[in-house]
């Protein structure tokens, strides 16, 4: 019949309906996400957008990595406090008819073992400080004040606008304290390893281990000096 729409008109009507539905869904998603969607993306290797520099995601990643490493070292140091039975003396004290309390301490006249326990406890303490300070720094990075101050411009970028630059300037106290505690924890655990080796093994084993720890310490020191 002549009054029925042609196939072309039906296709045009269907296309308009799909476009209208797409626009509606896109607007709804934009409202739910709390802002307008940005079209396009940065090409690989292009400079970071200003919004990306003002986002704390990279800084949060750096601090989270430091916190995770310190937590692993703290767990290792806590476990190392459990000395083997051959290196400790266990004493039991009866507190009542049905219970008693057992205590362990290093073998007497073993200054090296006592020094190891002190150094291992120091490692645990320093790494725990790093974990706690890093956690507090993560809270500060998420309070909405990150990136409010710009030190450079698009024509003259400033390193202080980078994630590491902001951590050392805007959040310098917490970041430096976390890094200092982590560094002291590394020194303590390296010394503790050497001391325990000399306390447990003879010189034929302790001397090579000390040499390996010395080379490792030198490499770590060079890395710290170059970065700082």
PDB file of C-alpha atoms in Angstrom:
ATOM      1  CA  UNK A   1       0.000   0.000   0.000  1.00  0.00           C
ATOM      2  CA  UNK A   2       1.093   3.574  -0.684  1.00  0.00           C
ATOM      3  CA  UNK A   3       0.524   4.823   2.890  1.00  0.00           C
ATOM      4  CA  UNK A   4       3.022   2.307   4.435  1.00  0.00           C
ATOM      5  CA  UNK A   5       6.586   3.642   5.032  1.00  0.00           C
ATOM      6  CA  UNK A   6       9.300   2.366   2.775  1.00  0.00           C
ATOM      7  CA  UNK A   7      12.259   0.239   3.926  1.00  0.00           C
ATOM      8  CA  UNK A   8      14.592   3.274   3.778  1.00  0.00           C
ATOM      9  CA  UNK A   9      12.290   5.296   6.028  1.00  0.00           C
ATOM     10  CA  UNK A  10      12.096   2.434   8.507  1.00  0.00           C
ATOM     11  CA  UNK A  11      15.896   2.151   8.653  1.00  0.00           C
ATOM     12  CA  UNK A  12      16.234   5.912   9.162  1.00  0.00           C
ATOM     13  CA  UNK A  13      13.706   5.827  11.989  1.00  0.00           C
ATOM     14  CA  UNK A  14      15.487   2.868  13.631  1.00  0.00           C
ATOM     15  CA  UNK A  15      18.869   4.668  13.393  1.00  0.00           C
ATOM     16  CA  UNK A  16      17.464   7.797  15.054  1.00  0.00           C
ATOM     17  CA  UNK A  17      16.043   5.659  17.868  1.00  0.00           C
ATOM     18  CA  UNK A  18      19.391   3.959  18.498  1.00  0.00           C
ATOM     19  CA  UNK A  19      21.199   7.323  18.542  1.00  0.00           C
ATOM     20  CA  UNK A  20      18.693   8.729  21.027  1.00  0.00           C
ATOM     21  CA  UNK A  21      19.084   5.674  23.290  1.00  0.00           C
ATOM     22  CA  UNK A  22      22.890   5.956  23.120  1.00  0.00           C
ATOM     23  CA  UNK A  23      22.759   9.625  24.094  1.00  0.00           C
ATOM     24  CA  UNK A  24      20.453   8.859  27.013  1.00  0.00           C
ATOM     25  CA  UNK A  25      22.647   6.035  28.348  1.00  0.00           C
ATOM     26  CA  UNK A  26      25.788   8.140  27.956  1.00  0.00           C
ATOM     27  CA  UNK A  27      24.244  11.008  29.894  1.00  0.00           C
ATOM     28  CA  UNK A  28      23.093   8.683  32.668  1.00  0.00           C
ATOM     29  CA  UNK A  29      26.573   7.183  33.051  1.00  0.00           C
ATOM     30  CA  UNK A  30      28.114  10.653  33.141  1.00  0.00           C
ATOM     31  CA  UNK A  31      25.767  11.670  35.935  1.00  0.00           C
ATOM     32  CA  UNK A  32      26.506   8.522  37.943  1.00  0.00           C
ATOM     33  CA  UNK A  33      30.254   9.003  37.569  1.00  0.00           C
ATOM     34  CA  UNK A  34      30.008  12.589  38.750  1.00  0.00           C
ATOM     35  CA  UNK A  35      31.310  14.484  35.761  1.00  0.00           C
ATOM     36  CA  UNK A  36      31.531  14.739  32.037  1.00  0.00           C
ATOM     37  CA  UNK A  37      33.372  12.025  30.203  1.00  0.00           C
ATOM     38  CA  UNK A  38      36.517  13.078  28.423  1.00  0.00           C
ATOM     39  CA  UNK A  39      36.768  12.149  24.784  1.00  0.00           C
ATOM     40  CA  UNK A  40      39.988  10.830  23.341  1.00  0.00           C
ATOM     41  CA  UNK A  41      43.093   9.602  25.095  1.00  0.00           C
ATOM     42  CA  UNK A  42      46.740  10.557  25.290  1.00  0.00           C
ATOM     43  CA  UNK A  43      48.957   8.911  22.749  1.00  0.00           C
ATOM     44  CA  UNK A  44      51.684   6.648  24.033  1.00  0.00           C
ATOM     45  CA  UNK A  45      54.746   8.658  24.988  1.00  0.00           C
ATOM     46  CA  UNK A  46      52.904  11.990  25.092  1.00  0.00           C
ATOM     47  CA  UNK A  47      53.243  14.323  28.113  1.00  0.00           C
ATOM     48  CA  UNK A  48      50.976  13.682  31.064  1.00  0.00           C
ATOM     49  CA  UNK A  49      47.829  15.748  31.259  1.00  0.00           C
ATOM     50  CA  UNK A  50      47.499  18.344  34.059  1.00  0.00           C
ATOM     51  CA  UNK A  51      44.758  16.269  35.709  1.00  0.00           C
ATOM     52  CA  UNK A  52      47.115  13.281  35.792  1.00  0.00           C
ATOM     53  CA  UNK A  53      49.801  15.345  37.531  1.00  0.00           C
ATOM     54  CA  UNK A  54      47.276  16.501  40.132  1.00  0.00           C
ATOM     55  CA  UNK A  55      46.116  12.950  40.876  1.00  0.00           C
ATOM     56  CA  UNK A  56      47.718  11.309  43.933  1.00  0.00           C
ATOM     57  CA  UNK A  57      47.645   7.822  42.390  1.00  0.00           C
ATOM     58  CA  UNK A  58      51.366   7.715  41.569  1.00  0.00           C
ATOM     59  CA  UNK A  59      52.344   9.045  44.996  1.00  0.00           C
ATOM     60  CA  UNK A  60      50.042   6.525  46.663  1.00  0.00           C
ATOM     61  CA  UNK A  61      51.725   3.760  44.660  1.00  0.00           C
ATOM     62  CA  UNK A  62      55.199   4.841  45.821  1.00  0.00           C
ATOM     63  CA  UNK A  63      54.200   4.996  49.481  1.00  0.00           C
ATOM     64  CA  UNK A  64      52.280   1.711  49.278  1.00  0.00           C
ATOM     65  CA  UNK A  65      55.341  -0.046  47.851  1.00  0.00           C
ATOM     66  CA  UNK A  66      57.504   1.307  50.687  1.00  0.00           C
ATOM     67  CA  UNK A  67      54.925   0.235  53.252  1.00  0.00           C
ATOM     68  CA  UNK A  68      54.623  -3.286  51.824  1.00  0.00           C
ATOM     69  CA  UNK A  69      58.405  -3.811  51.793  1.00  0.00           C
ATOM     70  CA  UNK A  70      58.717  -2.599  55.378  1.00  0.00           C
ATOM     71  CA  UNK A  71      55.889  -4.894  56.475  1.00  0.00           C
ATOM     72  CA  UNK A  72      57.662  -7.912  54.963  1.00  0.00           C
ATOM     73  CA  UNK A  73      60.925  -7.043  56.731  1.00  0.00           C
ATOM     74  CA  UNK A  74      59.053  -6.510  60.029  1.00  0.00           C
ATOM     75  CA  UNK A  75      57.405  -9.925  59.745  1.00  0.00           C
ATOM     76  CA  UNK A  76      60.782 -11.538  58.999  1.00  0.00           C
ATOM     77  CA  UNK A  77      62.435  -9.808  61.971  1.00  0.00           C
ATOM     78  CA  UNK A  78      59.615 -10.837  64.300  1.00  0.00           C
ATOM     79  CA  UNK A  79      59.938 -14.464  63.208  1.00  0.00           C
ATOM     80  CA  UNK A  80      63.725 -14.392  63.623  1.00  0.00           C
ATOM     81  CA  UNK A  81      63.304 -13.588  67.327  1.00  0.00           C
ATOM     82  CA  UNK A  82      62.373 -17.239  67.863  1.00  0.00           C
ATOM     83  CA  UNK A  83      65.864 -18.660  68.373  1.00  0.00           C
ATOM     84  CA  UNK A  84      66.472 -22.400  67.922  1.00  0.00           C
ATOM     85  CA  UNK A  85      66.173 -24.512  71.034  1.00  0.00           C
ATOM     86  CA  UNK A  86      69.911 -25.225  71.043  1.00  0.00           C
ATOM     87  CA  UNK A  87      70.659 -21.520  71.464  1.00  0.00           C
ATOM     88  CA  UNK A  88      68.240 -20.804  74.303  1.00  0.00           C
ATOM     89  CA  UNK A  89      67.657 -21.887  77.872  1.00  0.00           C
ATOM     90  CA  UNK A  90      64.068 -22.564  78.884  1.00  0.00           C
ATOM     91  CA  UNK A  91      62.967 -22.018  82.464  1.00  0.00           C
ATOM     92  CA  UNK A  92      59.581 -22.962  83.901  1.00  0.00           C
ATOM     93  CA  UNK A  93      57.998 -21.405  86.958  1.00  0.00           C
ATOM     94  CA  UNK A  94      54.925 -22.879  88.625  1.00  0.00           C
ATOM     95  CA  UNK A  95      52.247 -20.260  89.214  1.00  0.00           C
ATOM     96  CA  UNK A  96      49.530 -22.537  90.607  1.00  0.00           C
ATOM     97  CA  UNK A  97      48.694 -26.189  91.050  1.00  0.00           C
ATOM     98  CA  UNK A  98      47.528 -26.504  87.432  1.00  0.00           C
ATOM     99  CA  UNK A  99      49.559 -23.925  85.497  1.00  0.00           C
ATOM    100  CA  UNK A 100      53.112 -22.784  84.925  1.00  0.00           C
ATOM    101  CA  UNK A 101      54.941 -20.094  82.973  1.00  0.00           C
ATOM    102  CA  UNK A 102      57.861 -20.876  80.642  1.00  0.00           C
ATOM    103  CA  UNK A 103      60.469 -18.314  79.652  1.00  0.00           C
ATOM    104  CA  UNK A 104      63.356 -18.561  77.187  1.00  0.00           C
ATOM    105  CA  UNK A 105      66.568 -16.581  77.057  1.00  0.00           C
ATOM    106  CA  UNK A 106      69.794 -16.823  75.024  1.00  0.00           C
ATOM    107  CA  UNK A 107      72.562 -19.069  76.203  1.00  0.00           C
ATOM    108  CA  UNK A 108      74.576 -17.329  78.965  1.00  0.00           C
ATOM    109  CA  UNK A 109      77.980 -15.878  78.151  1.00  0.00           C
ATOM    110  CA  UNK A 110      76.927 -15.407  74.525  1.00  0.00           C
ATOM    111  CA  UNK A 111      77.268 -11.706  73.856  1.00  0.00           C
ATOM    112  CA  UNK A 112      76.849 -12.214  70.120  1.00  0.00           C
ATOM    113  CA  UNK A 113      73.443 -13.854  70.523  1.00  0.00           C
ATOM    114  CA  UNK A 114      72.322 -11.096  72.840  1.00  0.00           C
ATOM    115  CA  UNK A 115      73.512  -8.519  70.323  1.00  0.00           C
ATOM    116  CA  UNK A 116      71.583 -10.348  67.605  1.00  0.00           C
ATOM    117  CA  UNK A 117      68.365 -10.192  69.618  1.00  0.00           C
ATOM    118  CA  UNK A 118      68.832  -6.447  70.166  1.00  0.00           C
ATOM    119  CA  UNK A 119      69.562  -5.781  66.479  1.00  0.00           C
ATOM    120  CA  UNK A 120      66.652  -7.939  65.355  1.00  0.00           C
ATOM    121  CA  UNK A 121      64.311  -6.107  67.715  1.00  0.00           C
ATOM    122  CA  UNK A 122      65.655  -2.824  66.335  1.00  0.00           C
ATOM    123  CA  UNK A 123      64.885  -4.027  62.816  1.00  0.00           C
ATOM    124  CA  UNK A 124      61.333  -4.857  63.835  1.00  0.00           C
ATOM    125  CA  UNK A 125      60.906  -1.469  65.505  1.00  0.00           C
ATOM    126  CA  UNK A 126      62.277   0.585  62.597  1.00  0.00           C
ATOM    127  CA  UNK A 127      60.237  -1.290  59.995  1.00  0.00           C
ATOM    128  CA  UNK A 128      57.115  -0.961  62.106  1.00  0.00           C
ATOM    129  CA  UNK A 129      57.697   2.798  62.294  1.00  0.00           C
ATOM    130  CA  UNK A 130      57.969   2.864  58.503  1.00  0.00           C
ATOM    131  CA  UNK A 131      54.696   0.939  58.146  1.00  0.00           C
ATOM    132  CA  UNK A 132      52.770   3.195  60.527  1.00  0.00           C
ATOM    133  CA  UNK A 133      54.130   6.470  59.123  1.00  0.00           C
ATOM    134  CA  UNK A 134      53.475   5.301  55.558  1.00  0.00           C
ATOM    135  CA  UNK A 135      49.903   4.424  56.479  1.00  0.00           C
ATOM    136  CA  UNK A 136      49.359   7.883  57.948  1.00  0.00           C
ATOM    137  CA  UNK A 137      50.891   9.408  54.820  1.00  0.00           C
ATOM    138  CA  UNK A 138      48.442   7.454  52.673  1.00  0.00           C
ATOM    139  CA  UNK A 139      45.618   9.021  54.667  1.00  0.00           C
ATOM    140  CA  UNK A 140      47.041  12.483  54.008  1.00  0.00           C
ATOM    141  CA  UNK A 141      47.406  11.776  50.295  1.00  0.00           C
ATOM    142  CA  UNK A 142      43.701  11.026  50.135  1.00  0.00           C
ATOM    143  CA  UNK A 143      42.444  14.124  51.940  1.00  0.00           C
ATOM    144  CA  UNK A 144      41.974  16.118  48.714  1.00  0.00           C
ATOM    145  CA  UNK A 145      44.835  18.607  49.153  1.00  0.00           C
ATOM    146  CA  UNK A 146      47.252  16.874  46.783  1.00  0.00           C
ATOM    147  CA  UNK A 147      48.223  18.943  43.736  1.00  0.00           C
ATOM    148  CA  UNK A 148      46.538  22.196  44.765  1.00  0.00           C
ATOM    149  CA  UNK A 149      49.801  24.118  44.391  1.00  0.00           C
ATOM    150  CA  UNK A 150      51.655  24.147  41.080  1.00  0.00           C
ATOM    151  CA  UNK A 151      55.347  25.034  40.916  1.00  0.00           C
ATOM    152  CA  UNK A 152      55.793  24.988  37.143  1.00  0.00           C
ATOM    153  CA  UNK A 153      53.899  25.720  33.971  1.00  0.00           C
ATOM    154  CA  UNK A 154      53.293  23.856  30.724  1.00  0.00           C
ATOM    155  CA  UNK A 155      56.181  25.744  29.102  1.00  0.00           C
ATOM    156  CA  UNK A 156      58.510  25.441  32.124  1.00  0.00           C
ATOM    157  CA  UNK A 157      57.776  22.198  34.009  1.00  0.00           C
ATOM    158  CA  UNK A 158      59.084  21.804  37.548  1.00  0.00           C
ATOM    159  CA  UNK A 159      60.233  18.513  39.086  1.00  0.00           C
ATOM    160  CA  UNK A 160      58.386  19.415  42.279  1.00  0.00           C
ATOM    161  CA  UNK A 161      55.112  18.865  40.440  1.00  0.00           C
ATOM    162  CA  UNK A 162      55.928  15.174  39.972  1.00  0.00           C
ATOM    163  CA  UNK A 163      54.725  12.513  42.395  1.00  0.00           C
ATOM    164  CA  UNK A 164      58.140  12.118  44.037  1.00  0.00           C
ATOM    165  CA  UNK A 165      58.638  15.886  44.074  1.00  0.00           C
ATOM    166  CA  UNK A 166      55.396  16.450  45.952  1.00  0.00           C
ATOM    167  CA  UNK A 167      56.230  13.687  48.430  1.00  0.00           C
ATOM    168  CA  UNK A 168      59.538  15.377  49.285  1.00  0.00           C
ATOM    169  CA  UNK A 169      58.059  18.899  49.498  1.00  0.00           C
ATOM    170  CA  UNK A 170      54.385  18.900  50.444  1.00  0.00           C
ATOM    171  CA  UNK A 171      54.665  15.726  52.532  1.00  0.00           C
ATOM    172  CA  UNK A 172      58.374  15.911  53.301  1.00  0.00           C
ATOM    173  CA  UNK A 173      58.262  15.178  57.047  1.00  0.00           C
ATOM    174  CA  UNK A 174      56.303  11.923  56.808  1.00  0.00           C
ATOM    175  CA  UNK A 175      58.047  10.709  53.652  1.00  0.00           C
ATOM    176  CA  UNK A 176      61.549  11.381  54.995  1.00  0.00           C
ATOM    177  CA  UNK A 177      60.722   9.753  58.328  1.00  0.00           C
ATOM    178  CA  UNK A 178      59.413   6.633  56.584  1.00  0.00           C
ATOM    179  CA  UNK A 179      62.496   6.408  54.360  1.00  0.00           C
ATOM    180  CA  UNK A 180      64.856   7.013  57.299  1.00  0.00           C
ATOM    181  CA  UNK A 181      63.183   4.314  59.378  1.00  0.00           C
ATOM    182  CA  UNK A 182      63.346   1.907  56.426  1.00  0.00           C
ATOM    183  CA  UNK A 183      67.052   2.642  55.906  1.00  0.00           C
ATOM    184  CA  UNK A 184      67.879   2.154  59.594  1.00  0.00           C
ATOM    185  CA  UNK A 185      65.918  -1.087  59.553  1.00  0.00           C
ATOM    186  CA  UNK A 186      68.015  -2.326  56.629  1.00  0.00           C
ATOM    187  CA  UNK A 187      71.234  -1.492  58.472  1.00  0.00           C
ATOM    188  CA  UNK A 188      70.005  -3.289  61.592  1.00  0.00           C
ATOM    189  CA  UNK A 189      68.970  -6.450  59.761  1.00  0.00           C
ATOM    190  CA  UNK A 190      72.278  -6.634  57.877  1.00  0.00           C
ATOM    191  CA  UNK A 191      74.220  -6.305  61.126  1.00  0.00           C
ATOM    192  CA  UNK A 192      71.950  -8.834  62.817  1.00  0.00           C
ATOM    193  CA  UNK A 193      72.640 -11.353  60.061  1.00  0.00           C
ATOM    194  CA  UNK A 194      76.392 -10.973  60.449  1.00  0.00           C
ATOM    195  CA  UNK A 195      76.251 -11.189  64.242  1.00  0.00           C
ATOM    196  CA  UNK A 196      74.065 -14.296  64.243  1.00  0.00           C
ATOM    197  CA  UNK A 197      76.313 -15.979  61.694  1.00  0.00           C
ATOM    198  CA  UNK A 198      79.377 -15.481  63.883  1.00  0.00           C
ATOM    199  CA  UNK A 199      77.430 -16.611  66.959  1.00  0.00           C
ATOM    200  CA  UNK A 200      76.178 -19.862  65.416  1.00  0.00           C
ATOM    201  CA  UNK A 201      78.815 -20.954  62.860  1.00  0.00           C
ATOM    202  CA  UNK A 202      82.583 -21.131  62.838  1.00  0.00           C
ATOM    203  CA  UNK A 203      84.814 -18.774  60.903  1.00  0.00           C
ATOM    204  CA  UNK A 204      84.916 -20.950  57.783  1.00  0.00           C
ATOM    205  CA  UNK A 205      81.241 -20.172  57.206  1.00  0.00           C
ATOM    206  CA  UNK A 206      80.912 -16.843  58.989  1.00  0.00           C
ATOM    207  CA  UNK A 207      83.691 -15.162  57.009  1.00  0.00           C
ATOM    208  CA  UNK A 208      82.188 -15.767  53.517  1.00  0.00           C
ATOM    209  CA  UNK A 209      78.768 -14.732  54.795  1.00  0.00           C
ATOM    210  CA  UNK A 210      80.249 -11.523  56.169  1.00  0.00           C
ATOM    211  CA  UNK A 211      81.874 -10.824  52.806  1.00  0.00           C
ATOM    212  CA  UNK A 212      78.561 -11.297  50.990  1.00  0.00           C
ATOM    213  CA  UNK A 213      76.747  -9.013  53.440  1.00  0.00           C
ATOM    214  CA  UNK A 214      79.534  -6.438  53.055  1.00  0.00           C
ATOM    215  CA  UNK A 215      79.206  -6.386  49.264  1.00  0.00           C
ATOM    216  CA  UNK A 216      75.414  -6.143  49.554  1.00  0.00           C
ATOM    217  CA  UNK A 217      75.712  -3.272  52.018  1.00  0.00           C
ATOM    218  CA  UNK A 218      78.072  -1.411  49.701  1.00  0.00           C
ATOM    219  CA  UNK A 219      75.668  -1.808  46.770  1.00  0.00           C
ATOM    220  CA  UNK A 220      72.758  -0.557  48.885  1.00  0.00           C
ATOM    221  CA  UNK A 221      74.812   2.414  50.101  1.00  0.00           C
ATOM    222  CA  UNK A 222      75.778   3.387  46.557  1.00  0.00           C
ATOM    223  CA  UNK A 223      72.126   3.223  45.499  1.00  0.00           C
ATOM    224  CA  UNK A 224      71.041   5.414  48.419  1.00  0.00           C
ATOM    225  CA  UNK A 225      73.737   7.987  47.684  1.00  0.00           C
ATOM    226  CA  UNK A 226      72.876   8.173  43.965  1.00  0.00           C
ATOM    227  CA  UNK A 227      69.141   8.580  44.576  1.00  0.00           C
ATOM    228  CA  UNK A 228      69.509  11.093  47.375  1.00  0.00           C
TER     229      UNK A 228
END
